[in-house]
Amino acid sequence: MDLKSAIRDVPDFPIKGIIFKDITTLLKNHEAFKETLDLLYDFSKNKGITKVVGIESRGFIFGGALAYKLNAGFVPIRKPGKLPSETLNESYELEYGTDSIEIHKDGVGAGDKVLLHDDLLATGGTMEAACKLIEKAGAEVSQISFLIELKFLNGRKKLNGYEIKSIIEY
Amino acid sequence: MDLKSAIRDVPDFPIKGIIFKDITTLLKNHEAFKETLDLLYDFSKNKGITKVVGIESRGFIFGGALAYKLNAGFVPIRKPGKLPSETLNESYELEYGTDSIEIHKDGVGAGDKVLLHDDLLATGGTMEAACKLIEKAGAEVSQISFLIELKFLNGRKKLNGYEIKSIIEY
C-alpha cells in the first residue's frame, strides 16, 4: 500500500509555520502498521543484530516490535533523569540551545551489534548523539532505521558511514 | 524462565525511600523479552482486538509489538501537548496534585475493541483515566494488560469490571 498516504500533515505544530508529519494515522491502520514493520524487519534480518535501541518515545513503538521479530533485546535511550540506574549522557545542538539523551551504562556493551531506531530523521542531531552513546558503551552501531526521513534537512550527512534505511521520504 | 529475576531493584529512585522496579534489565534480555511478549499475546489473542492502546512511554515498547502480533492498529496515549491533532483529555489524581493524559479524538471509535497496555499497575489512576478516554471516544475496553503489578497498592480496585492480566506480581 501507499504508506505515505497514511501520514497526516498537521499545520502549525508544535509551532506556527511547521507542518508536522503525524505518524499516528499510520500506526492506527493495522495494514499500514504491519507493512511498515515488515519493511523495517526486512532491512535488519540476518544481520546478527543483538540489541535494538529505540529513542524515546516514538522510537519505542516499532523498536520493541523489531526486537521481538529479530530475537534481540530492547534497550531504551531516554531523556535525562528517566533511566533509574547509572547512565551515559550525550548532548546535541538544537536550533537554540542544547539537549541531551541517556542510555544505561550496562544497556549495551562489547560484542553487541546494535540496530538504532527512531521515527524521524530530521537534522540528525539526536541520532548522531545516539551513535556516540552506543560506541561509548563499547558496542557497534550495525544499522540505523527510521520511519520518516526529511531529506531536505540532510540529516544523513551527520550519520556518514552507517547503514541507514528510511521507509518514507520527503 | 523466571521473569521476576530479570527485573532490577533500584533503591531511592525517583526519590529517596522508593525501590524502583527497573524493567530495562528484562527488556535487554532477548529471551525474557520474547517470553514476556508471548505471555501478553496469549492473553489477548482470539479476542477480536482491533486497537492496542499503549501509554507513554514504556507502554509503547510491548504495545507496538502486541499490535503487530494481534494484527491490530496501535494508538498512543500521551502526556498533554504531545499529540499534534485534536485530543480528548482526562485528569487523574497524584499523591500531591493532578496530572492528565490525552488521546487523539480519532484514535479509536465506535466498533473498536481495545487492549490497553502499560508497563506498571501501581495505584491504577493512570489506567482508570485511560479507560475513560477510550470510552469517551466511543470504543470498548476489552482487556487491560501490564508487565508488572504492585498488588499491595490495590490498583485493580479502580479497574473493576475489566479483564486484567499482569505478568509479574509483587
Short mmCIF file of C-alpha atoms in Angstrom, two decimals:
data_model
loop_
_atom_site.label_atom_id
_atom_site.label_comp_id
_atom_site.label_asym_id
_atom_site.label_seq_id
_atom_site.Cartn_x
_atom_site.Cartn_y
_atom_site.Cartn_z
CA MET A 1 0.00 0.00 0.00
CA ASP A 2 1.00 3.66 -0.28
CA LEU A 3 2.36 4.22 3.22
CA LYS A 4 2.98 7.91 2.61
CA SER A 5 -0.75 8.45 2.19
CA ALA A 6 -1.23 7.11 5.74
CA ILE A 7 0.80 10.01 7.22
CA ARG A 8 -1.18 13.10 8.19
CA ASP A 9 0.06 16.68 7.77
CA VAL A 10 -0.77 18.83 10.81
CA PRO A 11 -0.09 22.52 10.13
CA ASP A 12 1.37 24.81 12.83
CA PHE A 13 2.51 22.05 15.22
CA PRO A 14 4.40 22.27 17.51
CA ILE A 15 4.81 25.93 16.48
CA LYS A 16 3.35 28.20 13.81
CA GLY A 17 4.81 27.64 10.35
CA ILE A 18 5.81 24.00 10.89
CA ILE A 19 3.90 21.26 9.06
CA PHE A 20 4.12 18.26 11.40
CA LYS A 21 4.23 14.75 9.93
CA ASP A 22 1.77 12.90 12.15
CA ILE A 23 2.51 9.16 12.17
CA THR A 24 -0.45 8.22 14.39
CA THR A 25 -2.70 7.82 11.34
CA LEU A 26 -0.30 5.19 10.01
CA LEU A 27 0.05 3.46 13.39
CA LYS A 28 -3.67 3.03 13.90
CA ASN A 29 -4.14 1.47 10.45
CA HIS A 30 -3.33 -2.19 11.07
CA GLU A 31 -2.37 -2.87 7.46
CA ALA A 32 -0.05 0.12 7.28
CA PHE A 33 1.43 -0.74 10.67
CA LYS A 34 2.13 -4.33 9.65
CA GLU A 35 3.59 -3.42 6.28
CA THR A 36 5.87 -0.78 7.83
CA LEU A 37 7.20 -3.22 10.41
CA ASP A 38 7.75 -5.91 7.78
CA LEU A 39 9.81 -3.45 5.72
CA LEU A 40 11.88 -2.43 8.76
CA TYR A 41 12.37 -6.10 9.59
CA ASP A 42 13.48 -6.94 6.04
CA PHE A 43 16.22 -4.31 6.34
CA SER A 44 17.58 -5.76 9.57
CA LYS A 45 17.06 -9.52 9.38
CA ASN A 46 20.07 -11.82 9.03
CA LYS A 47 22.45 -9.09 10.20
CA GLY A 48 23.22 -10.62 13.59
CA ILE A 49 21.55 -7.77 15.48
CA THR A 50 21.75 -8.47 19.24
CA LYS A 51 20.10 -5.27 20.56
CA VAL A 52 17.51 -2.90 19.16
CA VAL A 53 17.93 0.55 20.70
CA GLY A 54 14.85 2.78 20.42
CA ILE A 55 14.83 6.51 21.06
CA GLU A 56 12.15 7.90 23.39
CA SER A 57 9.32 7.86 22.89
CA ARG A 58 8.06 7.24 19.34
CA GLY A 59 11.12 5.11 18.61
CA PHE A 60 9.82 2.62 21.18
CA ILE A 61 6.72 1.71 19.12
CA PHE A 62 8.41 -0.08 16.22
CA GLY A 63 11.62 -0.61 18.22
CA GLY A 64 10.05 -3.10 20.62
CA ALA A 65 8.35 -4.97 17.80
CA LEU A 66 11.64 -5.14 15.85
CA ALA A 67 13.46 -6.53 18.88
CA TYR A 68 10.84 -9.28 19.14
CA LYS A 69 10.99 -10.20 15.45
CA LEU A 70 14.80 -10.09 15.36
CA ASN A 71 15.02 -12.15 18.56
CA ALA A 72 17.14 -9.36 20.05
CA GLY A 73 16.99 -7.46 23.33
CA PHE A 74 15.47 -3.97 23.52
CA VAL A 75 17.29 -1.01 25.07
CA PRO A 76 15.76 2.46 25.51
CA ILE A 77 17.54 5.77 25.00
CA ARG A 78 15.69 8.33 27.09
CA LYS A 79 15.64 11.98 28.07
CA PRO A 80 17.78 12.88 31.10
CA GLY A 81 16.62 11.70 34.53
CA LYS A 82 14.26 8.98 33.26
CA LEU A 83 16.56 5.94 33.48
CA PRO A 84 16.91 4.68 37.05
CA SER A 85 20.41 3.16 37.04
CA GLU A 86 23.84 4.51 36.02
CA THR A 87 23.81 6.23 32.63
CA LEU A 88 25.98 7.62 29.86
CA ASN A 89 24.90 11.06 28.61
CA GLU A 90 25.40 12.78 25.27
CA SER A 91 24.45 16.34 24.31
CA TYR A 92 23.40 17.61 20.90
CA GLU A 93 22.62 21.01 19.46
CA LEU A 94 19.16 22.36 18.83
CA GLU A 95 18.32 25.47 16.82
CA TYR A 96 18.51 27.37 20.11
CA GLY A 97 20.48 25.75 22.93
CA THR A 98 21.26 22.08 23.52
CA ASP A 99 19.51 18.92 24.65
CA SER A 100 20.78 15.55 25.77
CA ILE A 101 19.90 11.85 25.83
CA GLU A 102 20.93 8.93 28.04
CA ILE A 103 21.43 5.19 27.94
CA HIS A 104 22.08 2.80 30.81
CA LYS A 105 25.80 2.08 31.12
CA ASP A 106 25.02 -1.64 31.07
CA GLY A 107 22.39 -1.37 28.31
CA VAL A 108 24.72 -2.42 25.50
CA GLY A 109 28.37 -3.49 25.57
CA ALA A 110 31.27 -5.17 23.83
CA GLY A 111 30.08 -7.75 21.31
CA ASP A 112 26.67 -6.15 20.79
CA LYS A 113 25.58 -5.41 17.23
CA VAL A 114 23.05 -2.61 17.54
CA LEU A 115 20.14 -1.54 15.38
CA LEU A 116 19.26 2.06 16.28
CA HIS A 117 15.67 3.04 15.52
CA ASP A 118 13.69 6.28 15.66
CA ASP A 119 10.55 7.51 13.95
CA LEU A 120 12.05 10.58 12.26
CA LEU A 121 15.33 11.64 10.66
CA ALA A 122 15.34 15.44 10.52
CA THR A 123 18.67 17.25 11.11
CA GLY A 124 20.23 14.05 12.50
CA GLY A 125 21.44 15.59 15.76
CA THR A 126 19.64 13.16 18.03
CA MET A 127 20.70 10.08 16.09
CA GLU A 128 24.30 11.29 15.90
CA ALA A 129 24.30 11.58 19.71
CA ALA A 130 22.70 8.12 19.96
CA CYS A 131 25.52 6.61 17.85
CA LYS A 132 28.07 8.20 20.18
CA LEU A 133 26.29 6.66 23.20
CA ILE A 134 26.38 3.17 21.67
CA GLU A 135 30.07 3.49 20.83
CA LYS A 136 30.95 4.98 24.24
CA ALA A 137 29.36 1.88 25.76
CA GLY A 138 31.68 -0.30 23.67
CA ALA A 139 29.10 -1.69 21.23
CA GLU A 140 28.85 -1.50 17.44
CA VAL A 141 26.23 0.50 15.52
CA SER A 142 25.37 -2.01 12.80
CA GLN A 143 22.34 -0.27 11.30
CA ILE A 144 20.06 2.73 11.71
CA SER A 145 16.41 2.82 10.65
CA PHE A 146 13.70 5.48 10.57
CA LEU A 147 10.06 5.54 9.67
CA ILE A 148 10.32 9.00 8.04
CA GLU A 149 13.24 10.94 6.57
CA LEU A 150 13.04 14.66 5.77
CA LYS A 151 15.67 14.53 3.02
CA PHE A 152 15.82 18.32 2.54
CA LEU A 153 17.35 18.64 6.03
CA ASN A 154 20.36 16.47 5.04
CA GLY A 155 20.39 14.51 8.30
CA ARG A 156 22.37 11.67 6.68
CA LYS A 157 25.41 13.95 6.49
CA LYS A 158 25.75 13.63 10.27
CA LEU A 159 25.48 9.83 10.03
CA ASN A 160 28.20 9.19 7.46
CA GLY A 161 29.48 5.63 7.27
CA TYR A 162 26.45 3.95 8.83
CA GLU A 163 23.99 1.68 7.01
CA ILE A 164 20.71 3.63 7.04
CA LYS A 165 17.16 2.90 5.95
CA SER A 166 14.06 5.10 5.99
CA ILE A 167 10.65 3.83 4.94
CA ILE A 168 9.03 7.12 3.86
CA GLU A 169 10.98 10.04 2.38
CA TYR A 170 10.01 13.68 1.88
CA MET B 1 12.31 -18.69 32.74
CA ASP B 2 11.90 -16.75 35.99
CA LEU B 3 10.92 -13.36 34.59
CA LYS B 4 10.85 -11.73 38.02
CA SER B 5 14.57 -12.38 38.38
CA ALA B 6 15.12 -10.27 35.25
CA ILE B 7 13.70 -7.16 36.99
CA ARG B 8 16.23 -4.97 38.81
CA ASP B 9 15.53 -3.16 42.09
CA VAL B 10 16.94 0.38 42.10
CA PRO B 11 16.78 1.95 45.57
CA ASP B 12 15.94 5.64 46.07
CA PHE B 13 14.57 6.27 42.55
CA PRO B 14 12.92 8.57 41.58
CA ILE B 15 13.04 9.79 45.20
CA LYS B 16 14.62 8.61 48.45
CA GLY B 17 12.82 5.69 50.07
CA ILE B 18 11.30 4.30 46.85
CA ILE B 19 12.58 0.98 45.45
CA PHE B 20 12.10 1.32 41.70
CA LYS B 21 11.30 -1.79 39.66
CA ASP B 22 13.62 -1.34 36.66
CA ILE B 23 12.30 -3.26 33.64
CA THR B 24 15.25 -2.42 31.37
CA THR B 25 17.16 -5.49 32.56
CA LEU B 26 14.26 -7.64 31.36
CA LEU B 27 13.93 -5.75 28.06
CA LYS B 28 17.57 -6.14 27.11
CA ASN B 29 17.50 -9.91 27.72
CA HIS B 30 16.18 -11.26 24.43
CA GLU B 31 14.82 -14.46 25.97
CA ALA B 32 12.98 -12.63 28.75
CA PHE B 33 11.68 -10.06 26.25
CA LYS B 34 10.34 -12.75 23.92
CA GLU B 35 8.76 -14.80 26.69
CA THR B 36 7.06 -11.72 28.17
CA LEU B 37 5.61 -10.73 24.83
CA ASP B 38 4.42 -14.28 24.14
CA LEU B 39 2.60 -14.31 27.51
CA LEU B 40 0.98 -10.93 26.81
CA TYR B 41 -0.02 -12.17 23.36
CA ASP B 42 -1.53 -15.38 24.74
CA PHE B 43 -3.78 -13.27 26.97
CA SER B 44 -5.09 -11.18 24.08
CA LYS B 45 -5.19 -13.48 21.06
CA ASN B 46 -8.54 -14.56 19.61
CA LYS B 47 -10.34 -11.73 21.40
CA GLY B 48 -11.07 -9.66 18.30
CA ILE B 49 -8.82 -6.80 19.45
CA THR B 50 -8.81 -4.06 16.77
CA LYS B 51 -6.58 -1.49 18.52
CA VAL B 52 -3.77 -1.75 21.04
CA VAL B 53 -3.53 1.46 23.04
CA GLY B 54 -0.17 1.97 24.77
CA ILE B 55 0.51 4.54 27.49
CA GLU B 56 3.57 6.79 27.12
CA SER B 57 6.29 5.92 27.14
CA ARG B 58 7.14 2.46 28.50
CA GLY B 59 3.72 1.19 27.39
CA PHE B 60 4.84 1.72 23.80
CA ILE B 61 7.58 -0.95 23.96
CA PHE B 62 5.39 -4.04 24.25
CA GLY B 63 2.30 -2.18 22.96
CA GLY B 64 3.66 -1.82 19.43
CA ALA B 65 4.81 -5.42 19.34
CA LEU B 66 1.40 -6.60 20.57
CA ALA B 67 -0.37 -4.58 17.87
CA TYR B 68 1.80 -6.28 15.26
CA LYS B 69 1.21 -9.79 16.58
CA LEU B 70 -2.54 -9.21 17.04
CA ASN B 71 -2.82 -7.68 13.56
CA ALA B 72 -4.34 -4.60 15.20
CA GLY B 73 -3.62 -0.88 14.91
CA PHE B 74 -1.57 0.93 17.54
CA VAL B 75 -2.77 4.11 19.25
CA PRO B 76 -0.67 6.13 21.73
CA ILE B 77 -1.95 7.81 24.89
CA ARG B 78 0.45 10.64 25.69
CA LYS B 79 1.16 13.42 28.13
CA PRO B 80 -0.57 16.75 27.36
CA GLY B 81 0.66 18.74 24.36
CA LYS B 82 2.47 15.86 22.63
CA LEU B 83 -0.24 14.73 20.20
CA PRO B 84 -0.50 17.04 17.19
CA SER B 85 -4.18 16.74 16.22
CA GLU B 86 -7.43 17.17 18.19
CA THR B 87 -7.40 15.32 21.51
CA LEU B 88 -9.55 14.14 24.39
CA ASN B 89 -8.06 14.82 27.84
CA GLU B 90 -8.57 13.08 31.18
CA SER B 91 -7.15 14.08 34.57
CA TYR B 92 -6.21 11.82 37.46
CA GLU B 93 -5.02 12.36 40.99
CA LEU B 94 -1.45 12.04 42.17
CA GLU B 95 -0.30 11.96 45.79
CA TYR B 96 0.05 15.73 45.54
CA GLY B 97 -1.91 17.45 42.78
CA THR B 98 -3.19 16.07 39.47
CA ASP B 99 -1.84 15.03 36.09
CA SER B 100 -3.54 14.30 32.78
CA ILE B 101 -3.24 12.18 29.63
CA GLU B 102 -4.53 12.57 26.09
CA ILE B 103 -5.62 10.52 23.09
CA HIS B 104 -6.39 11.68 19.58
CA LYS B 105 -10.15 12.15 19.10
CA ASP B 106 -9.98 9.94 16.03
CA GLY B 107 -7.58 7.39 17.56
CA VAL B 108 -10.26 4.88 18.47
CA GLY B 109 -14.01 4.91 17.86
CA ALA B 110 -17.29 3.00 17.70
CA GLY B 111 -16.72 -0.67 16.88
CA ASP B 112 -13.17 -0.75 18.22
CA LYS B 113 -12.27 -3.45 20.72
CA VAL B 114 -9.33 -2.06 22.66
CA LEU B 115 -6.47 -3.70 24.51
CA LEU B 116 -4.96 -1.14 26.89
CA HIS B 117 -1.33 -1.79 27.81
CA ASP B 118 1.14 -0.20 30.23
CA ASP B 119 4.28 -1.42 31.95
CA LEU B 120 3.14 -0.92 35.55
CA LEU B 121 -0.06 -1.15 37.60
CA ALA B 122 0.52 0.83 40.81
CA THR B 123 -2.42 2.81 42.24
CA GLY B 124 -4.35 2.45 38.96
CA GLY B 125 -5.02 6.17 38.49
CA THR B 126 -3.43 6.43 35.07
CA MET B 127 -5.13 3.31 33.71
CA GLU B 128 -8.51 4.38 35.11
CA ALA B 129 -8.12 7.67 33.22
CA ALA B 130 -7.08 5.75 30.10
CA CYS B 131 -10.27 3.64 30.28
CA LYS B 132 -12.33 6.82 30.48
CA LEU B 133 -10.57 8.19 27.38
CA ILE B 134 -11.34 5.04 25.37
CA GLU B 135 -14.98 5.10 26.41
CA LYS B 136 -15.33 8.85 25.79
CA ALA B 137 -14.13 8.17 22.25
CA GLY B 138 -16.95 5.61 21.83
CA ALA B 139 -14.83 2.44 21.84
CA GLU B 140 -14.88 -0.61 24.12
CA VAL B 141 -12.13 -1.51 26.61
CA SER B 142 -11.90 -5.26 26.01
CA GLN B 143 -8.77 -6.03 28.02
CA ILE B 144 -6.02 -4.40 30.07
CA SER B 145 -2.50 -5.79 30.44
CA PHE B 146 0.58 -4.83 32.44
CA LEU B 147 4.10 -6.11 32.70
CA ILE B 148 4.25 -5.52 36.48
CA GLU B 149 1.56 -5.22 39.15
CA LEU B 150 2.27 -3.87 42.65
CA LYS B 151 -0.57 -5.77 44.31
CA PHE B 152 -0.18 -4.09 47.70
CA LEU B 153 -1.32 -0.80 46.13
CA ASN B 154 -4.71 -2.32 45.15
CA GLY B 155 -4.78 -0.71 41.72
CA ARG B 156 -7.31 -3.28 40.45
CA LYS B 157 -9.95 -1.71 42.69
CA LYS B 158 -10.03 1.27 40.33
CA LEU B 159 -10.38 -1.05 37.31
CA ASN B 160 -13.37 -3.08 38.45
CA GLY B 161 -15.21 -4.99 35.74
CA TYR B 162 -12.37 -5.11 33.24
CA GLU B 163 -10.44 -8.23 32.19
CA ILE B 164 -6.91 -7.65 33.51
CA LYS B 165 -3.60 -9.50 33.22
CA SER B 166 -0.22 -8.74 34.74
CA ILE B 167 2.85 -10.85 34.01
CA ILE B 168 4.87 -10.20 37.18
CA GLU B 169 3.30 -9.52 40.58
CA TYR B 170 4.78 -8.07 43.76
#
